[in-house]
Tab-separated table of C-alpha atoms and ligand atoms in Angstrom:
chain	number	residue	atom	x	y	z
A	100	MET	CA	0.000	0.000	0.000
A	101	CYS	CA	1.324	3.487	-0.777
A	102	LEU	CA	1.814	5.272	2.489
A	103	ASN	CA	3.925	8.303	1.612
A	104	LYS	CA	4.232	9.042	-2.084
A	105	CYS	CA	1.515	7.416	-4.073
A	106	MET	CA	0.992	6.243	-7.653
A	107	GLY	CA	-2.610	5.358	-6.987
A	108	ILE	CA	-5.895	6.408	-8.552
A	109	LEU	CA	-8.964	7.434	-6.580
A	110	LEU	CA	-12.171	6.540	-8.414
A	111	LYS	CA	-14.702	8.944	-6.969
A	112	ASN	CA	-18.282	9.990	-7.567
A	113	ILE	CA	-19.470	6.393	-7.964
A	114	SER	CA	-23.249	6.475	-7.520
A	115	THR	CA	-23.607	2.738	-6.815
A	116	LEU	CA	-20.810	0.293	-6.145
A	117	LEU	CA	-21.301	-3.481	-6.239
A	118	THR	CA	-18.401	-4.963	-4.302
A	119	LEU	CA	-19.647	-8.591	-4.417
A	120	GLN	CA	-17.941	-9.016	-1.032
A	121	GLY	CA	-20.820	-11.012	0.429
A	122	ALA	CA	-20.884	-13.319	-2.588
A	123	ALA	CA	-17.134	-13.886	-2.215
A	124	ALA	CA	-17.514	-14.610	1.508
A	125	LYS	CA	-20.156	-17.236	0.658
A	126	SER	CA	-17.894	-18.728	-2.026
A	127	GLY	CA	-20.525	-17.986	-4.636
A	128	ARG	CA	-23.238	-20.232	-3.176
A	129	HIS	CA	-26.868	-19.349	-2.345
A	130	ILE	CA	-26.543	-15.768	-3.590
A	131	LYS	CA	-29.089	-13.135	-2.561
A	132	GLU	CA	-29.264	-9.433	-3.427
A	133	GLU	CA	-27.603	-8.442	-0.150
A	134	ASP	CA	-24.514	-10.444	-1.191
A	135	LEU	CA	-23.837	-7.926	-3.979
A	136	GLY	CA	-22.424	-5.586	-1.298
A	137	ILE	CA	-24.110	-2.455	-2.617
A	138	LEU	CA	-22.665	0.891	-1.487
A	139	HIS	CA	-23.882	4.346	-2.519
A	140	GLN	CA	-21.756	7.456	-3.130
A	141	ALA	CA	-18.663	5.316	-2.931
A	142	SER	CA	-14.981	5.516	-3.820
A	143	VAL	CA	-12.295	3.013	-4.690
A	144	ILE	CA	-8.542	3.503	-4.533
A	145	MET	CA	-6.431	1.508	-6.960
A	146	ASP	CA	-2.759	1.368	-6.024
A	147	LYS	CA	-0.780	0.073	-8.973
A	148	ASP	CA	-2.539	-3.180	-9.887
A	149	LYS	CA	-4.377	-3.730	-6.583
A	150	ILE	CA	-7.376	-2.350	-4.751
A	151	ALA	CA	-6.103	-0.375	-1.755
A	152	TRP	CA	-9.306	1.058	-0.296
A	153	VAL	CA	-13.033	0.767	-0.919
A	154	GLY	CA	-16.003	2.296	0.891
A	155	PRO	CA	-18.529	5.133	1.095
A	156	HIS	CA	-16.781	8.330	-0.005
A	157	LYS	CA	-17.503	10.141	3.247
A	158	LYS	CA	-15.500	7.486	5.092
A	159	LEU	CA	-12.393	7.989	2.936
A	160	PRO	CA	-9.584	8.259	5.497
A	161	LYS	CA	-7.978	11.708	5.593
A	162	GLU	CA	-4.479	10.325	5.130
A	163	TRP	CA	-5.589	8.874	1.800
A	164	ALA	CA	-7.277	12.077	0.639
A	165	LYS	CA	-4.090	14.026	1.344
A	166	LYS	CA	-1.749	11.522	-0.208
A	167	LYS	CA	0.761	13.107	-2.578
A	168	GLY	CA	0.516	11.817	-6.102
A	169	LEU	CA	-2.942	10.251	-5.687
A	170	ARG	CA	-4.770	10.981	-8.943
A	171	GLU	CA	-8.505	11.501	-8.872
A	172	LEU	CA	-10.807	10.158	-11.545
A	173	ASP	CA	-14.394	11.383	-11.582
A	174	MET	CA	-16.663	8.426	-12.377
A	175	LYS	CA	-19.532	10.880	-13.004
A	176	GLY	CA	-22.164	8.894	-11.173
A	177	LYS	CA	-21.451	5.577	-12.839
A	178	THR	CA	-22.370	2.178	-11.450
A	179	VAL	CA	-19.166	0.312	-10.655
A	180	LEU	CA	-18.632	-3.420	-10.268
A	181	PRO	CA	-15.850	-6.029	-10.553
A	182	GLY	CA	-14.644	-6.853	-14.055
A	183	PHE	CA	-16.407	-9.865	-15.551
A	184	VAL	CA	-14.664	-13.225	-15.544
A	185	GLU	CA	-15.292	-15.136	-18.781
A	186	CYS	CA	-14.251	-18.631	-17.740
A	187	HIS	CA	-14.941	-20.828	-20.797
A	188	THR	CA	-13.994	-19.946	-24.378
A	189	HIS	CA	-12.453	-21.668	-27.395
A	190	LEU	CA	-11.322	-18.327	-28.776
A	191	ILE	CA	-8.360	-19.404	-30.911
A	192	PHE	CA	-9.652	-21.008	-34.099
A	193	ALA	CA	-9.553	-20.352	-37.826
A	194	GLY	CA	-12.514	-20.252	-40.198
A	195	ASP	CA	-16.170	-20.587	-39.306
A	196	ARG	CA	-18.847	-23.283	-39.341
A	197	ALA	CA	-21.746	-21.280	-40.709
A	198	ALA	CA	-22.595	-23.899	-43.364
A	199	GLU	CA	-22.740	-26.548	-40.658
A	200	PHE	CA	-25.058	-24.347	-38.625
A	201	GLU	CA	-27.453	-24.319	-41.576
A	202	MET	CA	-27.232	-28.146	-41.826
A	203	ARG	CA	-27.982	-28.529	-38.120
A	204	ASN	CA	-30.832	-26.141	-38.463
A	205	GLN	CA	-32.229	-28.342	-41.249
A	206	GLY	CA	-32.171	-31.362	-38.940
A	207	VAL	CA	-28.720	-33.014	-39.187
A	208	SER	CA	-27.348	-33.670	-35.685
A	209	TYR	CA	-24.058	-32.402	-34.212
A	210	GLN	CA	-22.866	-35.995	-33.773
A	211	GLU	CA	-23.786	-36.945	-37.374
A	212	ILE	CA	-21.791	-34.006	-38.716
A	213	ALA	CA	-18.844	-34.894	-36.452
A	214	ALA	CA	-18.925	-38.560	-37.534
A	215	LYS	CA	-18.578	-37.453	-41.176
A	216	GLY	CA	-15.410	-35.481	-40.417
A	217	GLY	CA	-17.148	-32.138	-39.993
A	218	GLY	CA	-17.561	-30.296	-36.711
A	219	ILE	CA	-14.437	-29.932	-34.602
A	220	LEU	CA	-12.341	-31.721	-37.262
A	221	SER	CA	-13.227	-29.174	-39.926
A	222	THR	CA	-12.069	-26.347	-37.640
A	223	MET	CA	-8.976	-28.465	-36.927
A	224	LYS	CA	-7.967	-28.459	-40.596
A	225	GLU	CA	-8.220	-24.687	-40.855
A	226	THR	CA	-6.492	-24.076	-37.526
A	227	ARG	CA	-3.596	-26.395	-38.342
A	228	SER	CA	-2.934	-24.556	-41.588
A	229	SER	CA	-3.204	-21.093	-40.046
A	230	SER	CA	-0.029	-19.270	-38.967
A	231	LEU	CA	0.684	-18.195	-35.403
A	232	LYS	CA	0.575	-14.592	-36.590
A	233	ASP	CA	-2.889	-14.948	-38.129
A	234	LEU	CA	-4.240	-16.780	-35.089
A	235	VAL	CA	-2.983	-14.006	-32.806
A	236	ALA	CA	-4.425	-11.296	-35.069
A	237	THR	CA	-7.946	-12.757	-35.174
A	238	GLY	CA	-7.678	-13.816	-31.528
A	239	GLN	CA	-6.787	-10.295	-30.423
A	240	LYS	CA	-9.830	-8.812	-32.191
A	241	ARG	CA	-12.019	-11.257	-30.301
A	242	VAL	CA	-10.270	-10.448	-27.027
A	243	ASP	CA	-10.854	-6.735	-27.628
A	244	HIS	CA	-14.534	-7.448	-28.115
A	245	PHE	CA	-14.669	-9.254	-24.766
A	246	LEU	CA	-12.766	-6.391	-23.153
A	247	SER	CA	-15.272	-3.840	-24.455
A	248	GLN	CA	-17.982	-5.789	-22.610
A	249	GLY	CA	-16.062	-5.544	-19.339
A	250	VAL	CA	-14.213	-8.875	-19.352
A	251	THR	CA	-10.993	-8.466	-17.364
A	252	THR	CA	-10.207	-12.165	-16.890
A	253	LEU	CA	-10.520	-14.470	-19.883
A	254	GLU	CA	-10.063	-18.212	-20.164
A	255	VAL	CA	-9.009	-19.592	-23.552
A	256	LYS	CA	-8.777	-23.261	-24.523
A	257	SER	CA	-6.702	-24.920	-27.182
A	258	GLY	CA	-8.260	-27.943	-28.863
A	259	TYR	CA	-8.634	-27.129	-32.540
A	260	ALA	CA	-5.247	-28.418	-33.652
A	261	LEU	CA	-5.008	-31.874	-32.057
A	262	ASN	CA	-1.342	-32.519	-32.770
A	263	LEU	CA	1.772	-31.570	-30.828
A	264	LYS	CA	3.117	-28.863	-33.124
A	265	ASP	CA	-0.113	-26.992	-33.732
A	266	GLU	CA	-1.563	-27.316	-30.237
A	267	ILE	CA	1.661	-25.649	-29.042
A	268	LYS	CA	1.145	-22.962	-31.695
A	269	VAL	CA	-2.381	-22.327	-30.415
A	270	LEU	CA	-1.201	-22.095	-26.784
A	271	GLN	CA	1.523	-19.680	-27.887
A	272	ALA	CA	-1.178	-17.589	-29.554
A	273	VAL	CA	-3.055	-17.486	-26.241
A	274	GLN	CA	0.101	-16.268	-24.501
A	275	ALA	CA	0.442	-13.427	-27.029
A	276	LEU	CA	-3.035	-11.990	-26.325
A	277	LYS	CA	-3.141	-8.598	-24.644
A	278	GLY	CA	-5.623	-6.735	-22.458
A	279	PRO	CA	-7.348	-8.899	-19.883
A	280	ARG	CA	-5.657	-11.441	-17.640
A	281	THR	CA	-5.735	-14.673	-19.661
A	282	VAL	CA	-5.872	-18.242	-18.405
A	283	SER	CA	-4.974	-20.901	-20.937
A	284	THR	CA	-6.302	-24.427	-20.898
A	285	PHE	CA	-4.997	-27.411	-22.848
A	286	LEU	CA	-7.931	-29.172	-24.534
A	287	GLY	CA	-6.034	-31.565	-26.768
A	288	ALA	CA	-8.695	-34.119	-25.781
A	289	HIS	CA	-11.424	-32.332	-27.724
A	290	ALA	CA	-11.927	-34.761	-30.630
A	291	LEU	CA	-10.134	-37.750	-32.158
A	292	PRO	CA	-7.772	-36.535	-34.898
A	293	PRO	CA	-7.536	-38.643	-38.091
A	294	GLU	CA	-4.005	-39.846	-37.212
A	295	TYR	CA	-5.335	-42.047	-34.367
A	296	LYS	CA	-7.593	-45.079	-34.406
A	297	SER	CA	-8.949	-44.950	-30.885
A	298	TYR	CA	-9.569	-42.446	-28.126
A	299	GLU	CA	-7.433	-44.544	-25.760
A	300	GLU	CA	-4.487	-44.483	-28.155
A	301	TYR	CA	-4.788	-40.722	-28.626
A	302	LEU	CA	-5.049	-40.089	-24.865
A	303	THR	CA	-1.876	-42.131	-24.345
A	304	PHE	CA	-0.127	-39.956	-26.928
A	305	LEU	CA	-1.365	-36.806	-25.182
A	306	SER	CA	-0.270	-38.081	-21.742
A	307	GLU	CA	3.144	-39.210	-22.835
A	308	LYS	CA	4.137	-36.799	-25.573
A	309	VAL	CA	2.141	-33.608	-25.208
A	310	LEU	CA	1.319	-32.931	-21.544
A	311	PRO	CA	4.992	-33.028	-20.468
A	312	VAL	CA	5.877	-30.469	-23.161
A	313	VAL	CA	2.978	-28.183	-22.251
A	314	ALA	CA	4.017	-28.417	-18.587
A	315	LYS	CA	7.698	-27.812	-19.278
A	316	LYS	CA	7.048	-24.807	-21.501
A	317	LYS	CA	4.423	-23.526	-19.016
A	318	LEU	CA	1.940	-23.037	-21.851
A	319	ALA	CA	-1.124	-23.940	-19.791
A	320	ARG	CA	-1.882	-24.704	-16.176
A	321	ARG	CA	-5.180	-26.449	-16.840
A	322	VAL	CA	-6.250	-29.560	-18.740
A	323	ASP	CA	-9.767	-30.140	-20.038
A	324	VAL	CA	-11.374	-33.155	-21.745
A	325	PHE	CA	-14.639	-33.590	-23.652
A	326	ILE	CA	-16.268	-36.608	-21.985
A	327	GLU	CA	-19.245	-37.573	-24.102
A	328	LYS	CA	-20.825	-40.514	-25.919
A	329	GLY	CA	-19.082	-40.637	-29.293
A	330	PHE	CA	-16.186	-38.579	-27.905
A	331	PHE	CA	-13.822	-39.310	-24.995
A	332	PRO	CA	-14.820	-42.267	-22.789
A	333	VAL	CA	-15.094	-41.986	-19.008
A	334	GLU	CA	-12.418	-44.405	-17.787
A	335	ALA	CA	-9.595	-43.448	-20.122
A	336	SER	CA	-10.414	-39.757	-19.573
A	337	GLU	CA	-10.240	-40.158	-15.814
A	338	ARG	CA	-6.828	-41.835	-16.097
A	339	TYR	CA	-5.682	-39.030	-18.389
A	340	LEU	CA	-6.842	-36.306	-16.011
A	341	ARG	CA	-5.192	-38.017	-13.036
A	342	ARG	CA	-1.947	-38.106	-15.007
A	343	ALA	CA	-2.396	-34.391	-15.732
A	344	GLN	CA	-2.847	-33.753	-12.005
A	345	GLU	CA	0.383	-35.667	-11.294
A	346	LEU	CA	2.130	-33.327	-13.712
A	347	GLY	CA	0.810	-30.354	-11.739
A	348	PHE	CA	-2.134	-29.314	-13.927
A	349	GLU	CA	-5.511	-28.230	-12.629
A	350	VAL	CA	-8.268	-30.161	-14.379
A	351	LEU	CA	-11.793	-29.574	-15.616
A	352	ILE	CA	-14.273	-31.395	-17.825
A	353	HIS	CA	-16.742	-30.730	-20.639
A	354	ALA	CA	-19.329	-32.841	-18.856
A	355	ASP	CA	-22.833	-34.164	-19.443
A	356	GLN	CA	-23.524	-31.867	-22.383
A	357	MET	CA	-25.245	-34.098	-24.929
A	358	SER	CA	-26.004	-37.080	-22.724
A	359	LEU	CA	-25.663	-38.038	-19.074
A	360	SER	CA	-22.363	-39.742	-19.716
A	361	GLY	CA	-20.612	-39.563	-16.344
A	362	GLY	CA	-18.478	-36.448	-16.769
A	363	SER	CA	-19.715	-34.651	-13.675
A	364	ASP	CA	-19.179	-37.798	-11.558
A	365	VAL	CA	-15.555	-37.855	-12.705
A	366	ALA	CA	-15.251	-34.122	-11.906
A	367	VAL	CA	-16.379	-34.731	-8.326
A	368	ARG	CA	-14.246	-37.879	-7.940
A	369	ILE	CA	-11.004	-36.277	-9.000
A	370	GLY	CA	-11.593	-32.807	-7.525
A	371	ALA	CA	-11.839	-30.945	-10.842
A	372	LEU	CA	-12.119	-27.166	-10.708
A	373	SER	CA	-15.244	-27.229	-12.816
A	374	GLY	CA	-17.692	-29.340	-14.733
A	375	ASP	CA	-18.827	-27.412	-17.777
A	376	HIS	CA	-22.222	-27.571	-19.582
A	377	LEU	CA	-24.006	-30.026	-17.208
A	378	LEU	CA	-27.399	-29.652	-18.855
A	379	GLN	CA	-28.105	-33.379	-18.547
A	380	VAL	CA	-27.378	-33.738	-14.822
A	381	GLU	CA	-30.067	-35.151	-12.564
A	382	GLU	CA	-30.753	-35.196	-8.831
A	383	LYS	CA	-27.897	-37.506	-7.842
A	384	GLU	CA	-25.299	-35.554	-9.810
A	385	ILE	CA	-26.617	-32.269	-8.418
A	386	ARG	CA	-26.377	-33.563	-4.841
A	387	ASN	CA	-22.789	-34.659	-5.388
A	388	LEU	CA	-21.795	-31.389	-7.067
A	389	ALA	CA	-23.330	-29.404	-4.201
A	390	LYS	CA	-21.194	-31.282	-1.670
A	391	SER	CA	-18.037	-30.691	-3.709
A	392	GLU	CA	-15.815	-27.744	-4.613
A	393	VAL	CA	-16.531	-28.278	-8.326
A	394	THR	CA	-17.995	-25.150	-9.929
A	395	GLY	CA	-20.803	-25.804	-12.399
A	396	VAL	CA	-20.018	-23.727	-15.483
A	397	LEU	CA	-23.260	-23.146	-17.363
A	398	LEU	CA	-23.161	-22.205	-21.042
A	399	PRO	CA	-26.677	-21.360	-22.207
A	400	THR	CA	-25.759	-19.874	-25.594
A	401	ALA	CA	-24.412	-23.328	-26.573
A	402	ASP	CA	-27.781	-24.766	-25.546
A	403	LEU	CA	-29.564	-22.120	-27.608
A	404	TYR	CA	-27.496	-22.851	-30.721
A	405	THR	CA	-27.760	-26.629	-30.357
A	406	LYS	CA	-31.479	-26.362	-29.578
A	407	THR	CA	-31.220	-28.587	-26.512
A	408	LYS	CA	-32.540	-28.058	-23.017
A	409	TYR	CA	-30.924	-25.661	-20.553
A	410	PRO	CA	-29.097	-26.828	-17.427
A	411	PRO	CA	-31.239	-27.209	-14.291
A	412	ALA	CA	-29.698	-24.094	-12.754
A	413	ARG	CA	-32.503	-23.509	-10.274
A	414	ALA	CA	-32.203	-26.996	-8.787
A	415	MET	CA	-28.414	-26.723	-8.758
A	416	ILE	CA	-28.318	-23.352	-7.033
A	417	ASP	CA	-30.995	-24.292	-4.511
A	418	ALA	CA	-29.062	-27.470	-3.665
A	419	GLY	CA	-25.944	-25.367	-3.020
A	420	VAL	CA	-23.944	-25.849	-6.220
A	421	ARG	CA	-21.693	-22.876	-7.004
A	422	VAL	CA	-22.347	-21.884	-10.592
A	423	ALA	CA	-20.591	-19.740	-13.158
A	424	LEU	CA	-21.792	-18.520	-16.537
A	425	ALA	CA	-19.758	-18.180	-19.728
A	426	THR	CA	-20.156	-17.833	-23.489
A	427	ASP	CA	-18.388	-21.066	-24.580
A	428	PHE	CA	-17.422	-18.933	-27.600
A	429	ASN	CA	-16.511	-21.361	-30.417
A	430	PRO	CA	-17.338	-21.699	-34.122
A	431	GLY	CA	-19.536	-24.796	-33.707
A	432	THR	CA	-21.920	-24.763	-30.786
A	433	SER	CA	-21.681	-21.157	-29.624
A	434	PRO	CA	-20.529	-18.663	-32.246
A	435	THR	CA	-21.224	-15.658	-30.014
A	436	GLN	CA	-19.237	-13.541	-27.598
A	437	ASP	CA	-22.281	-11.815	-26.161
A	438	LEU	CA	-22.264	-11.811	-22.350
A	439	ASN	CA	-25.633	-10.085	-22.317
A	440	LEU	CA	-27.202	-12.942	-24.244
A	441	VAL	CA	-25.696	-15.476	-21.812
A	442	GLY	CA	-27.087	-13.596	-18.819
A	443	LEU	CA	-30.432	-13.026	-20.476
A	444	LEU	CA	-30.872	-16.747	-21.205
A	445	ALA	CA	-29.849	-17.539	-17.628
A	446	ARG	CA	-32.608	-15.230	-16.426
A	447	LEU	CA	-35.301	-16.191	-18.934
A	448	GLU	CA	-34.659	-19.887	-19.452
A	449	MET	CA	-32.814	-20.981	-16.316
A	450	LYS	CA	-34.779	-18.880	-13.824
A	451	MET	CA	-31.688	-17.343	-12.304
A	452	SER	CA	-32.169	-14.049	-10.471
A	453	LEU	CA	-30.135	-11.026	-11.539
A	454	PRO	CA	-27.927	-11.130	-8.398
A	455	GLU	CA	-27.248	-14.815	-9.130
A	456	VAL	CA	-26.254	-13.968	-12.713
A	457	ILE	CA	-23.941	-11.148	-11.617
A	458	ALA	CA	-22.305	-13.366	-8.981
A	459	ALA	CA	-21.970	-16.230	-11.480
A	460	TYR	CA	-20.122	-13.943	-13.928
A	461	THR	CA	-17.743	-12.667	-11.218
A	462	VAL	CA	-17.247	-14.710	-8.039
A	463	GLY	CA	-18.494	-18.028	-9.455
A	464	ALA	CA	-16.349	-17.770	-12.555
A	465	ALA	CA	-13.335	-16.695	-10.475
A	466	HIS	CA	-13.713	-19.947	-8.511
A	467	ALA	CA	-13.930	-21.943	-11.734
A	468	LEU	CA	-10.491	-20.582	-12.607
A	469	ASN	CA	-9.136	-20.924	-9.063
A	470	LEU	CA	-8.538	-17.164	-9.090
A	471	HIS	CA	-11.103	-16.269	-6.424
A	472	LYS	CA	-8.424	-14.886	-4.107
A	473	GLU	CA	-7.417	-12.376	-6.797
A	474	VAL	CA	-10.480	-11.475	-8.852
A	475	GLY	CA	-14.285	-11.499	-8.815
A	476	SER	CA	-14.968	-8.925	-6.082
A	477	ILE	CA	-13.860	-5.412	-5.159
A	478	GLU	CA	-11.935	-5.918	-1.940
A	479	VAL	CA	-8.685	-4.578	-0.542
A	480	GLY	CA	-5.747	-6.603	-1.833
A	481	LYS	CA	-7.555	-7.998	-4.865
A	482	SER	CA	-6.663	-7.132	-8.435
A	483	ALA	CA	-7.896	-3.703	-9.554
A	484	ASP	CA	-10.192	-5.154	-12.245
A	485	ILE	CA	-13.115	-2.774	-12.311
A	486	ILE	CA	-15.818	-1.656	-14.702
A	487	GLY	CA	-18.009	1.434	-14.673
A	488	ILE	CA	-21.299	1.608	-16.569
A	489	ASP	CA	-23.683	4.458	-17.345
A	490	GLN	CA	-26.729	2.502	-16.144
A	491	GLY	CA	-28.177	1.186	-12.929
A	492	TRP	CA	-27.207	-2.401	-12.102
A	493	SER	CA	-30.770	-3.568	-12.705
A	494	CYS	CA	-30.152	-2.904	-16.434
A	495	LEU	CA	-27.397	-5.546	-16.568
A	496	PHE	CA	-28.150	-8.696	-18.607
A	497	TYR	CA	-31.417	-7.197	-19.786
A	498	SER	CA	-30.950	-5.764	-23.243
A	499	VAL	CA	-29.362	-7.813	-26.037
A	500	GLY	CA	-27.520	-6.073	-28.855
A	501	GLU	CA	-27.048	-2.901	-26.863
A	502	ALA	CA	-23.856	-2.792	-24.852
A	503	ALA	CA	-23.890	-0.371	-21.922
A	504	GLU	CA	-21.349	2.428	-22.240
A	505	LYS	CA	-18.415	1.197	-20.224
A	506	VAL	CA	-15.051	2.131	-18.825
A	507	VAL	CA	-12.826	-0.838	-17.992
A	508	PHE	CA	-9.776	-1.050	-15.721
A	509	SER	CA	-7.604	-4.127	-15.775
A	510	ARG	CA	-4.982	-4.450	-13.044
A	511	GLY	CA	-5.278	-0.746	-12.275
A	512	LYS	CA	-4.933	0.490	-15.858
A	513	LYS	CA	-7.703	1.881	-18.021
A	514	VAL	CA	-7.915	-0.552	-20.937
A	515	PHE	CA	-11.201	0.467	-22.505
A	516	ASP	CA	-13.281	3.618	-22.567
A	517	PHE	CA	-16.290	3.866	-24.843
A	518	LEU	CA	-15.497	7.534	-25.429
A	519	ASN	CA	-12.098	6.774	-26.956
B	825	NIG	O1	-18.033	-26.535	-25.658
B	825	NIG	N1	-18.417	-29.696	-26.441
B	825	NIG	C1	-17.324	-29.613	-26.946
B	825	NIG	N2	-16.726	-28.496	-27.347
B	825	NIG	C2	-17.391	-27.302	-27.729
B	825	NIG	C3	-17.861	-27.382	-29.140
B	825	NIG	C4	-16.748	-27.297	-30.058
B	825	NIG	C5	-17.145	-27.267	-31.491
B	825	NIG	O2	-18.205	-27.752	-31.889
B	825	NIG	O3	-16.318	-26.718	-32.229
B	825	NIG	C6	-18.437	-26.896	-26.736
B	825	NIG	O4	-19.649	-26.896	-26.986
B	826	FE	FE1	-16.694	-25.582	-24.608
């Protein structure tokens, strides 16, 4: 903390501040409106990349107000809240799958398209033949779009290259992205590439030849696998994830998306950070998730695009599951980066309350990334990841296609301002 000379910034004239402190204290479970930690006429002090003080402006300690070098920034009555945490994206890919979308819309199933070499494998071909430079260039545009919506922490998965050389290239592209804090995840186990005959054989290759390289080069600290009928089988996937844990990776699972295929059970058994999708889970799975530290990452835009049901969020939340929301941005099942649409579907289709949606996109998602001690709420010592909007908080996740005018600070620096 700066005690004598200060490099900090005082954000003042905040009409309403949502600290999310209560939601953080409850680890993102059973969220009510009072857990948003609403303060009026508030101020925040950012000292370098951290939050140094937060509270009602009239309680600002005199020693802070007098601090030499403390810059003041008039927030002009904005609503201020923690930066959003977007905890599930497949943002690095080449090409699109618009033609496949039309086929699905005319009645061909996702699995049928995948079995004929379309789906993930068609994106694989384009991603393999794309250069690192091109992947970074398109990736950065997408990152900037997330940033303009207030995303200050962004997870990005590999998984559209499916060989050693190009998966490394994709993870290097993730490392080159600028703006928000990024978290990269190795999803080599996304689909079976044509070079391998069986999922087991491919998982052995990933365990023996790829994971050690990813670990050594520190290209990702998380490993994900798509457990699903017609994709990666339960037992071999569990062995693979345990091997990843031995190598020091955190693990998570694309689980129970298209069928109840056992992914969330594995997540609970092995202590995964999250189980993602989960629309097929039933009472037993919900009970087990609620007792665990696994965060349920819910991805309703994928459910919209694949025209399936939505996850039983109400039952999950009421049972005590911690949930997060994310876009699942990818060219196949969720070709959208729109946080508002995600939140809107959560409210309309999954019966989540607005405080639950806000907490899911901050505290819940921070837990899914194991970053809850650093991000997700505005508290002293946490990262100065803050957004200001020219609307009341009740207007969040309400209007699609109309982004609120925002100012975004990431680690204490202004990274986006709608005026500039
Ligand atoms: O999260 N389920 C697996 N992976 C993605 C879809 C990837 C794709 O179709 O390209 C998902 O929905
Ligand atoms: Fe996904």
